[in-house]
mmCIF file of C-alpha atoms in Angstrom:
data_model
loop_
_atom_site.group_PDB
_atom_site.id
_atom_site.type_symbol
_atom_site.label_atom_id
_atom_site.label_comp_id
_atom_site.label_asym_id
_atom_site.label_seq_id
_atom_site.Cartn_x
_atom_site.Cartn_y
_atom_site.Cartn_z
ATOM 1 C CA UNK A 8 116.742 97.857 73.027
ATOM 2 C CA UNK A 9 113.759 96.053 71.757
ATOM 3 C CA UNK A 10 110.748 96.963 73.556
ATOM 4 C CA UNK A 11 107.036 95.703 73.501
ATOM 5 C CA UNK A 12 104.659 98.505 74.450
ATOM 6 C CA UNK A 13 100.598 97.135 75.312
ATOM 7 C CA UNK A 14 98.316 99.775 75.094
ATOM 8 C CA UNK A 15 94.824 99.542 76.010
ATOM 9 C CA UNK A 16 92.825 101.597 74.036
ATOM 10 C CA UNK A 17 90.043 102.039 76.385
ATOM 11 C CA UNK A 18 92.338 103.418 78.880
ATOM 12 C CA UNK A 19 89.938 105.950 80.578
ATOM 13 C CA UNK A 20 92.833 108.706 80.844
ATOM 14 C CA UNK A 21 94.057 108.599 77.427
ATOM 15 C CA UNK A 22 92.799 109.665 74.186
ATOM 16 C CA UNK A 23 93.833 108.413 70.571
ATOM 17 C CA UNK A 24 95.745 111.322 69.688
ATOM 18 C CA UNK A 25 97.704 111.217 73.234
ATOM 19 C CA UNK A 26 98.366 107.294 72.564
ATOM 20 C CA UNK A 27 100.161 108.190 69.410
ATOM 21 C CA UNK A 28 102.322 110.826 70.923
ATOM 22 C CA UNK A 29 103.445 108.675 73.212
ATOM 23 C CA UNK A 30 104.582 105.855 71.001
ATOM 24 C CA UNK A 31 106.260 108.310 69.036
ATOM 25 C CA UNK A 32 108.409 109.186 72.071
ATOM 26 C CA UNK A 33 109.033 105.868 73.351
ATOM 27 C CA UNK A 34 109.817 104.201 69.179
ATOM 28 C CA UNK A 35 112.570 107.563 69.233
ATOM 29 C CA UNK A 36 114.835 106.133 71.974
ATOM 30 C CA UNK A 37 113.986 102.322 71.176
ATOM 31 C CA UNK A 38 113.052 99.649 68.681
ATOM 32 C CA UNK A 39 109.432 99.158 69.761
ATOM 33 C CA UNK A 40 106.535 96.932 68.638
ATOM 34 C CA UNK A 41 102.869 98.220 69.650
ATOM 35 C CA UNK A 42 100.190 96.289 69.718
ATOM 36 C CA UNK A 43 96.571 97.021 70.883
ATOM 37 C CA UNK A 44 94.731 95.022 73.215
ATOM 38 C CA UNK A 45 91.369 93.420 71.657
ATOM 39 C CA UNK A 46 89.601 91.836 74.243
ATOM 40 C CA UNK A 47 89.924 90.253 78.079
ATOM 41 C CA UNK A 48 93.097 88.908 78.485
ATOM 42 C CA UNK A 49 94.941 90.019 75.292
ATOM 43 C CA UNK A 50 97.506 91.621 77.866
ATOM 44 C CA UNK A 51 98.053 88.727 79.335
ATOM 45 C CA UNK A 52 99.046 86.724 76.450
ATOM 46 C CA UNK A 53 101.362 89.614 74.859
ATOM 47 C CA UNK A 54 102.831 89.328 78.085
ATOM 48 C CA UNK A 55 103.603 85.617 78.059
ATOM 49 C CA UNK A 56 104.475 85.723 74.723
ATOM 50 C CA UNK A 57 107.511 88.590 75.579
ATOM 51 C CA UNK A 58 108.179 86.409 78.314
ATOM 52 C CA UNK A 59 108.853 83.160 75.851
ATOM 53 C CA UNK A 60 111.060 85.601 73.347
ATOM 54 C CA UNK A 61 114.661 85.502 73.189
ATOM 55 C CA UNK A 62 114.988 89.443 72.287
ATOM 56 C CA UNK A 63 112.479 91.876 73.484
ATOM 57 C CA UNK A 64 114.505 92.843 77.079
ATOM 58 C CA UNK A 65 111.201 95.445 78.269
ATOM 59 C CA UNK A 66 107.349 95.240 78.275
ATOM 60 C CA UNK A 67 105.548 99.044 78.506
ATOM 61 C CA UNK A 68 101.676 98.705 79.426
ATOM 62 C CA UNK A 69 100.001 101.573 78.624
ATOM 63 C CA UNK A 70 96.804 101.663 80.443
ATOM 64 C CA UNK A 71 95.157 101.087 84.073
ATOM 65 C CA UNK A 72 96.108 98.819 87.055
ATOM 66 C CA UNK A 73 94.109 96.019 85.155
ATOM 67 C CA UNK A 74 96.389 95.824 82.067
ATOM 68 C CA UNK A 75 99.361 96.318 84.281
ATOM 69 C CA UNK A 76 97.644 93.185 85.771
ATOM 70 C CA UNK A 77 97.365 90.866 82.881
ATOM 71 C CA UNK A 78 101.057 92.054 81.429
ATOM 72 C CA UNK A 79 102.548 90.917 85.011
ATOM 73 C CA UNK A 80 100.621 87.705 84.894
ATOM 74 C CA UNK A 81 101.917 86.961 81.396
ATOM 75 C CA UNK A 82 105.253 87.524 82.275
ATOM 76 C CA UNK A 83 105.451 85.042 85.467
ATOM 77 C CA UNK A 84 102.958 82.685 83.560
ATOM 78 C CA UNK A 85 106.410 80.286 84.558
ATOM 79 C CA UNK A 86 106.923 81.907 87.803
ATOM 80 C CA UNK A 87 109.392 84.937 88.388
ATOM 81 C CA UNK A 88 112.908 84.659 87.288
ATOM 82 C CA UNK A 89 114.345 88.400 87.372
ATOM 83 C CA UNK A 90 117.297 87.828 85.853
ATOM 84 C CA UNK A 91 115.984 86.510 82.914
ATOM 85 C CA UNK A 92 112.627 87.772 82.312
ATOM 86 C CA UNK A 93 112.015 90.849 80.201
ATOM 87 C CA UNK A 94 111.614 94.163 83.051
ATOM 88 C CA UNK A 95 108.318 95.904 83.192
ATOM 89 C CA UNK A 96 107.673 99.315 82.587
ATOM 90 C CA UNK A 97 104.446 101.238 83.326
ATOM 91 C CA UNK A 98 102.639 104.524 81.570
ATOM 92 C CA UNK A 99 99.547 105.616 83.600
ATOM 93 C CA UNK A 100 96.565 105.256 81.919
ATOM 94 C CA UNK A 101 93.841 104.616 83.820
ATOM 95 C CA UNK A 102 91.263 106.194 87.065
ATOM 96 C CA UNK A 103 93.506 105.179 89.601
ATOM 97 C CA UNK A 104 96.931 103.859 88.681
ATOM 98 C CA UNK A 105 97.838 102.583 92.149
ATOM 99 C CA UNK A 106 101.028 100.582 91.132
ATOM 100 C CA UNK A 107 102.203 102.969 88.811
ATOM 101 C CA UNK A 108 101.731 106.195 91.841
ATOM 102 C CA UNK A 109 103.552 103.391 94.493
ATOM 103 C CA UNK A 110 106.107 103.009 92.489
ATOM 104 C CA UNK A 111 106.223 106.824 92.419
ATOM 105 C CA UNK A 112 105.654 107.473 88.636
ATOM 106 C CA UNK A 113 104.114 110.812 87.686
ATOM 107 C CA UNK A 114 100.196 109.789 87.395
ATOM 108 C CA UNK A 115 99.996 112.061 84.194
ATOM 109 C CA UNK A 116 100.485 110.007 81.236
ATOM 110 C CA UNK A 117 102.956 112.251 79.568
ATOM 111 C CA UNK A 118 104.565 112.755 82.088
ATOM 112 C CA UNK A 119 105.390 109.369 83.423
ATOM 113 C CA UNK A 120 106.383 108.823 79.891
ATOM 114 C CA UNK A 121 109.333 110.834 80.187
ATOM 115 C CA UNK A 122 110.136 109.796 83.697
ATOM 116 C CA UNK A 123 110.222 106.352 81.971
ATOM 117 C CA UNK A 124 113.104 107.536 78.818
ATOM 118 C CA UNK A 125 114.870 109.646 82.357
ATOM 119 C CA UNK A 126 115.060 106.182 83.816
ATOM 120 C CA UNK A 127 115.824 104.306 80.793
ATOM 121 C CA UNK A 128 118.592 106.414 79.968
ATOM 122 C CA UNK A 129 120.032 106.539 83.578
ATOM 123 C CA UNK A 130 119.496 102.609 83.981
ATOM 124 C CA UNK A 131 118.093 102.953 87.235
ATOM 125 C CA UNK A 132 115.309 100.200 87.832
ATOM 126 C CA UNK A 133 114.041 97.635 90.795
ATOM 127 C CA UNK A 134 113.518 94.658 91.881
ATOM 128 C CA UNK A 135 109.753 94.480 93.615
ATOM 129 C CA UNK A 136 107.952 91.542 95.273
ATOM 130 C CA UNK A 137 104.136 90.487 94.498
ATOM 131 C CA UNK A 138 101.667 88.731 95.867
ATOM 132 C CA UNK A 139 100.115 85.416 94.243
ATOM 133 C CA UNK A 140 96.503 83.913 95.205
ATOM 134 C CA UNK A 141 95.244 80.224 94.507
ATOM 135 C CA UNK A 142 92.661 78.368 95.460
ATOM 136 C CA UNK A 143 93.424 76.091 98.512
ATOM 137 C CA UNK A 144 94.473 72.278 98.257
ATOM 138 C CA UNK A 145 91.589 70.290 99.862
ATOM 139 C CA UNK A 146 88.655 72.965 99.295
ATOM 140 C CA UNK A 147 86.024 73.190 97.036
ATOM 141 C CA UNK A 148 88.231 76.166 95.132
ATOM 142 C CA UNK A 149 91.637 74.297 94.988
ATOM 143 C CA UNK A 150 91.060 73.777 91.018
ATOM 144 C CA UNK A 151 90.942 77.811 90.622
ATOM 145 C CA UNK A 152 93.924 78.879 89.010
ATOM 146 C CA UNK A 153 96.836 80.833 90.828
ATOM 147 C CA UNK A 154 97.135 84.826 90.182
ATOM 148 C CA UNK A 155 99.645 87.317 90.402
ATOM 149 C CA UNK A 156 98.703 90.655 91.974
ATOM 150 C CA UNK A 157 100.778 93.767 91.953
ATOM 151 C CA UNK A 158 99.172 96.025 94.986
ATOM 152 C CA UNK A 159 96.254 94.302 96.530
ATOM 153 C CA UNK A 160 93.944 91.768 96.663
ATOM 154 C CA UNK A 161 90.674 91.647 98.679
ATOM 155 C CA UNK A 162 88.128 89.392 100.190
ATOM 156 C CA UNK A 163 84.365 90.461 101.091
ATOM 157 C CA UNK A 164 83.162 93.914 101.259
ATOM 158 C CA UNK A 165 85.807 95.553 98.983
ATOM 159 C CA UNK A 166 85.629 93.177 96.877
ATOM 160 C CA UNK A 167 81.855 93.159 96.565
ATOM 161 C CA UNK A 168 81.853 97.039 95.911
ATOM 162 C CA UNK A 169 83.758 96.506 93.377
ATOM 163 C CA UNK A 170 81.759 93.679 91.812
ATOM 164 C CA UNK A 171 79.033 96.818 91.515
ATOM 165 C CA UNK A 172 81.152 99.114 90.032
ATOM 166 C CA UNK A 173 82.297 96.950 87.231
ATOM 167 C CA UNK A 174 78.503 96.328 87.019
ATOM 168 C CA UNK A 175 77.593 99.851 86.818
ATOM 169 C CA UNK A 176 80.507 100.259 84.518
ATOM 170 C CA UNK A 177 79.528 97.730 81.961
ATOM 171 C CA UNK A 178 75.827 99.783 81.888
ATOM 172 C CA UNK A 179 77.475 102.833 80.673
ATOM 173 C CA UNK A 180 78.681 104.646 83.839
ATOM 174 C CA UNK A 181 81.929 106.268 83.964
ATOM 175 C CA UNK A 182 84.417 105.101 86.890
ATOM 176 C CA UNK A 183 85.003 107.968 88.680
ATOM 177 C CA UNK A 184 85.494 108.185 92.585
ATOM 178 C CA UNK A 185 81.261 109.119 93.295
ATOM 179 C CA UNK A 186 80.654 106.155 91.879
ATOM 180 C CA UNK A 187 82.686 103.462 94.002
ATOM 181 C CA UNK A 188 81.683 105.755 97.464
ATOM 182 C CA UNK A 189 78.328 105.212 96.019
ATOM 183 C CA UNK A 190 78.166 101.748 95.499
ATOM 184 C CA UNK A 191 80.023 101.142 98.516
ATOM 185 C CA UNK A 192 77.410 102.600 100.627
ATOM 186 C CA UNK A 193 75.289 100.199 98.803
ATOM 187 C CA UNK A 194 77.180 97.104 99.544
ATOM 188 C CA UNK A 195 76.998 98.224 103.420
ATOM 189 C CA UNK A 196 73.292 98.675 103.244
ATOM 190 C CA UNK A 197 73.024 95.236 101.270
ATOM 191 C CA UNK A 198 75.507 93.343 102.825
ATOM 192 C CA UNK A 199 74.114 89.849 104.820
ATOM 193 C CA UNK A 200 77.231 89.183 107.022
ATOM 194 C CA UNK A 201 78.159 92.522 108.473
ATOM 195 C CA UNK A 202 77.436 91.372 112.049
ATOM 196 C CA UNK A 203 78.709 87.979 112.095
ATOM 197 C CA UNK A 204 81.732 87.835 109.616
ATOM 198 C CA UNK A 205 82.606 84.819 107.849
ATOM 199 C CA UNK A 206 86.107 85.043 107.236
ATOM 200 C CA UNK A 207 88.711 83.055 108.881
ATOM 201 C CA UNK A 208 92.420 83.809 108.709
ATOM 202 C CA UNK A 209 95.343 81.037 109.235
ATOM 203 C CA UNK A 210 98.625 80.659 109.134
ATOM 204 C CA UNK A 211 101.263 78.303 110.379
ATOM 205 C CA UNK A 212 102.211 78.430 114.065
ATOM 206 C CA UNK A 213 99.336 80.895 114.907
ATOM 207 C CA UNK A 214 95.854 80.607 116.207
ATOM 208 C CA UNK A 215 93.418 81.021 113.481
ATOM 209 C CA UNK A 216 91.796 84.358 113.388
ATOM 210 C CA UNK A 217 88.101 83.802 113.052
ATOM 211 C CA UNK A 218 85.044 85.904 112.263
ATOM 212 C CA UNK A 219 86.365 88.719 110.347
ATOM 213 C CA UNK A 220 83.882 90.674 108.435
ATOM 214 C CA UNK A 221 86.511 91.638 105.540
ATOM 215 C CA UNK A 222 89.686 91.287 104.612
ATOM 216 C CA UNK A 223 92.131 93.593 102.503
ATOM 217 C CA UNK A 224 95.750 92.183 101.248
ATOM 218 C CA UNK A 225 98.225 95.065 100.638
ATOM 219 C CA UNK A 226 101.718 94.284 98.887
ATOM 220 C CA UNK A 227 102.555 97.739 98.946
ATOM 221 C CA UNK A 228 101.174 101.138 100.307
ATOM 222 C CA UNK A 229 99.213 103.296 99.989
ATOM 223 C CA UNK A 230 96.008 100.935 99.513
ATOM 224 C CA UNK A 231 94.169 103.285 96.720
ATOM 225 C CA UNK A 232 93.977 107.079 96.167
ATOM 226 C CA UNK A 233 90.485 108.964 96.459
ATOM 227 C CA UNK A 234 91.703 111.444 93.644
ATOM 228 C CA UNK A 235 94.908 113.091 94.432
ATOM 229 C CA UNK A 236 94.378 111.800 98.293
ATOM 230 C CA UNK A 237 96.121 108.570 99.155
ATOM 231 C CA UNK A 238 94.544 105.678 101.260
ATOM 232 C CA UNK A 239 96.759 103.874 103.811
ATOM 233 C CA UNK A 240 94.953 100.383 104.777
ATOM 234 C CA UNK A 241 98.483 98.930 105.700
ATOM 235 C CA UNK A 242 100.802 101.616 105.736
ATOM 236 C CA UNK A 243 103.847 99.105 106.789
ATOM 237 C CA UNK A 244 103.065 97.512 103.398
ATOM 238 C CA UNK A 245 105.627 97.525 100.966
ATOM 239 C CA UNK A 246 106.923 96.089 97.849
ATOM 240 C CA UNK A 247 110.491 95.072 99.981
ATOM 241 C CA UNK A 248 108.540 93.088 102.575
ATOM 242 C CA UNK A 249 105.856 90.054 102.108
ATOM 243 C CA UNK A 250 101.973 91.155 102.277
ATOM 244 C CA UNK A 251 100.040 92.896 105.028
ATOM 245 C CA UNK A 252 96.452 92.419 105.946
ATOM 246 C CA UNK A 253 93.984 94.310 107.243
ATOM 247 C CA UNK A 254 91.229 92.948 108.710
ATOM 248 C CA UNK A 255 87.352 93.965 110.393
ATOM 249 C CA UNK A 256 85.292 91.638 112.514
ATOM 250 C CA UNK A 257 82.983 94.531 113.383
ATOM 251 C CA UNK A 258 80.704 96.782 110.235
ATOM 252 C CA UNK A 259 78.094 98.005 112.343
ATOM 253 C CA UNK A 260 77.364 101.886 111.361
ATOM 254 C CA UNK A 261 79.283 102.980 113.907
ATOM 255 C CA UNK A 262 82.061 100.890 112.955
ATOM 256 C CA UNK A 263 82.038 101.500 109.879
ATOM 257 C CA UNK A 264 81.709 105.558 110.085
ATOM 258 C CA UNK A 265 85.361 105.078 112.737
ATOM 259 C CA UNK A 266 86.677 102.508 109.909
ATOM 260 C CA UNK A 267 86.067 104.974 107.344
ATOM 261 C CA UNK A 268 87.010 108.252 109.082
ATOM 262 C CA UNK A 269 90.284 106.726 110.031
ATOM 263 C CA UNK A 270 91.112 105.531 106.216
ATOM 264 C CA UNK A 271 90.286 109.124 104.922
ATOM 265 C CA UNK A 272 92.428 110.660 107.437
ATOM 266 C CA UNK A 273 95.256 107.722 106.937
ATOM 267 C CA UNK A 274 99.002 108.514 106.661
ATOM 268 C CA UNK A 275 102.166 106.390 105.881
ATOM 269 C CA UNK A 276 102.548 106.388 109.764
ATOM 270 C CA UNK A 277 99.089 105.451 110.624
ATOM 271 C CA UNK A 278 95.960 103.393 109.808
ATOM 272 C CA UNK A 279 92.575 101.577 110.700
ATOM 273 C CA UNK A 280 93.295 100.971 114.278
ATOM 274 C CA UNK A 281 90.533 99.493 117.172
ATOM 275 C CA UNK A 282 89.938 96.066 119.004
ATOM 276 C CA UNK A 283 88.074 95.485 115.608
ATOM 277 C CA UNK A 284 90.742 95.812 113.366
ATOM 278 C CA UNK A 285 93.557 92.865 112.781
ATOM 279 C CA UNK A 286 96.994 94.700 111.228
ATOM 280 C CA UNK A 287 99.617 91.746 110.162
ATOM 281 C CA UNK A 288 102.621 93.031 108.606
ATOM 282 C CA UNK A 289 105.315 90.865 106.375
ATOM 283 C CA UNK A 290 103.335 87.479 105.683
ATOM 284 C CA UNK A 291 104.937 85.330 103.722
ATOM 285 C CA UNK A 292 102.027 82.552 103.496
ATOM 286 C CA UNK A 293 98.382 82.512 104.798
ATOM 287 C CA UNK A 294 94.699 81.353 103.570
ATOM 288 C CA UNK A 295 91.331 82.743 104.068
ATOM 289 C CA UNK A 296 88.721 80.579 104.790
ATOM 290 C CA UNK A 297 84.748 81.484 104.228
ATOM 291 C CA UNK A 298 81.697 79.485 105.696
ATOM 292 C CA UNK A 299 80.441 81.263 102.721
ATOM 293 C CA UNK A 300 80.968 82.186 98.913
ATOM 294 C CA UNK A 301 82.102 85.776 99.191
ATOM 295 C CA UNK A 302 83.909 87.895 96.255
ATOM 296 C CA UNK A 303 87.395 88.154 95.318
ATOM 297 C CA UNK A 304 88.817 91.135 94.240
ATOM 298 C CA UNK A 305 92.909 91.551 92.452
ATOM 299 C CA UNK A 306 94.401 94.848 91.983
ATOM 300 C CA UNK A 307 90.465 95.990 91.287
ATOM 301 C CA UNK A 308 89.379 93.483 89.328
ATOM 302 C CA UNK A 309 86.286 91.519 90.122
ATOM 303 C CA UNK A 310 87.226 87.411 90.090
ATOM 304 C CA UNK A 311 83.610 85.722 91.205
ATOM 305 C CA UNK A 312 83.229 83.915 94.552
ATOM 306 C CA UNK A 313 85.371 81.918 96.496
ATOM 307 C CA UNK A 314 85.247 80.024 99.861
ATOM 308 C CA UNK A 315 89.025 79.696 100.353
ATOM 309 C CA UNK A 316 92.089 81.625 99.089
ATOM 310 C CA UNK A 317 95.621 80.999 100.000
ATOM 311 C CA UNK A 318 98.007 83.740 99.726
ATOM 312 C CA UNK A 319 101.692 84.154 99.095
ATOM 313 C CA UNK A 320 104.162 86.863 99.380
ATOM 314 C CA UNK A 321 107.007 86.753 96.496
ATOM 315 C CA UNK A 322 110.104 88.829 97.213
ATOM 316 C CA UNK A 323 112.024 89.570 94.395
ATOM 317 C CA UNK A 324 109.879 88.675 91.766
ATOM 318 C CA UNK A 325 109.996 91.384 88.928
ATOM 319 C CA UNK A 326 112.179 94.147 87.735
ATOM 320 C CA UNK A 327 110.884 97.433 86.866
ATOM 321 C CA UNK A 328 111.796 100.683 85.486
ATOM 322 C CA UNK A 329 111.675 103.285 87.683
#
């Protein structure tokens, strides 16, 4: 087999000497190619260009959710054919690793890596579906380009507390669970539209959904992990279904203190719940609407502002190793 391993070297769980050991191990079972990322979006492009080959049959990122990210979008850079398209295979390598833990991967590094040559040699792999976001036809954002997302996607608050952590991040400050708690609490003190929320939601043959606060997009579950503890936002979510949503029209203190109490104590049977909280499970196609600019947020990465998103749920769109 002729594999194409990514590796990001500024994977925050990983150090040099680990990196090597684990292309060692993986070039021992397969003819493999690593390369390095460089810069933003080098992922992505390694991933289109595996895509475009006629020979390499599996793509390894090594790294976080955000390479994991870019490889997926340079792989369905033509939209998903799983037949044809080179399968995907993930070593945890990053704070978080949410898609690698849903897919139930080991979130040690070494570890996963020989889960990864177990599966390999057993052939067992599957078939998950991911969510895509564009900017809306007829809207100020309709010329924003569409994007893949493996595990979630979010609009407003979330997204704006992660806007600060990438912030904080780029001054020097290690991501590590304190920090996003603390900058969330700083996007609540901060944030201008926790009372009257922008955010409309529509979809066809339904009323519209008006005046949510924020709005979190789940193609799988759980949501996130707060270390070893794991966050159910939409615990119906999953990668054989279309997307869930979860959605506040209420982030007054009290609101938030039930909101947050409730996703801290969250199980795979149980949620955010309240008159305040919208659950939709299985969408296949929906938009968000803003009356203003607010931030979008894929699989944790910060994407700028948007007024309108449309969202789609694509079943079936990527084989991975498992």
């Amino acid at each position: 087999m002729r594999a194409l391993l990514v590796v990001n070297p500024a994977a925050t769980t990983t150090s040099a000497r680990t990196r090597d050991v684990l292309i060692h191990a993986l070039a021992s079972e397969m003819k493999l190619e690593a390369v390095t990322t460089e810069y933003r979006g080098h992922a992505k492009d390694l991933g289109r260009q595996a895509a475009e080959s006629k020979d390499i049959e599996l793509v390894v990122a090594l790294g976080g959710d955000g390479t994991v990210n870019e490889v997926v979008n340079g792989l369905l850079h033509q939209g998903p054919d799983p037949d044809r398209l080179p399968r995907l295979a993930v070593v945890p390598g990053g704070s978080t690793n949410v898609f690698a833990r849903a897919l139930g991967l080991p979130n040690e590094p070494v570890e996963a890596t020989g889960a990864l040559l177990d599966a390999l040699r057993d052939g067992t792999e599957r078939t998950v579906g991911l969510g895509i976001a564009a900017g809306t036809p007829g809207t100020d954002d309709e010329a924003v380009p569409s994007r893949w997302f493996t595990f979630c996607a979010g609009f407003g608050f979330d997204a704006g507390v992660i806007g600060r952590v990438e912030q904080q991040r780029e001054r020097g400050k290690r991501s590590t669970h304190a920090l996003y708690l603390r900058q969330a609490m700083r996007q609540f003190l901060d944030e201008p539209h926790r009372r009257h929320g922008m955010i409309t939601l529509e979809r066809s043959g339904e009323d519209p959904v008006s005046d949510l606060v924020m709005s979190i997009v789940c193609n799988t579950s759980p949501w996130t992990y707060l270390g070893n503890r794991p966050v159910y936002a939409s615990p119906k979510a999953s990668f054989e279904t279309g997307l869930d949503v979860l959605g506040l029209s209420r982030m007054s203190t009290a609101a938030v203190a039930r909101y947050a109490t409730q996703l801290l104590t969250s199980s795979p049977e149980r949620g955010p719940h309240g008159k305040h909280a919208l659950s939709l499970h299985d969408l296949t196609d929906f938009t968000l609407h803003s009356k203003v600019p607010l931030p979008l947020q894929m699989d944790g990465d910060h994407l700028g502002l948007r007024t309108s998103v449309t969202f789609t749920g694509v079943r079936r769109a990527l084989r991975v190793i498992v």
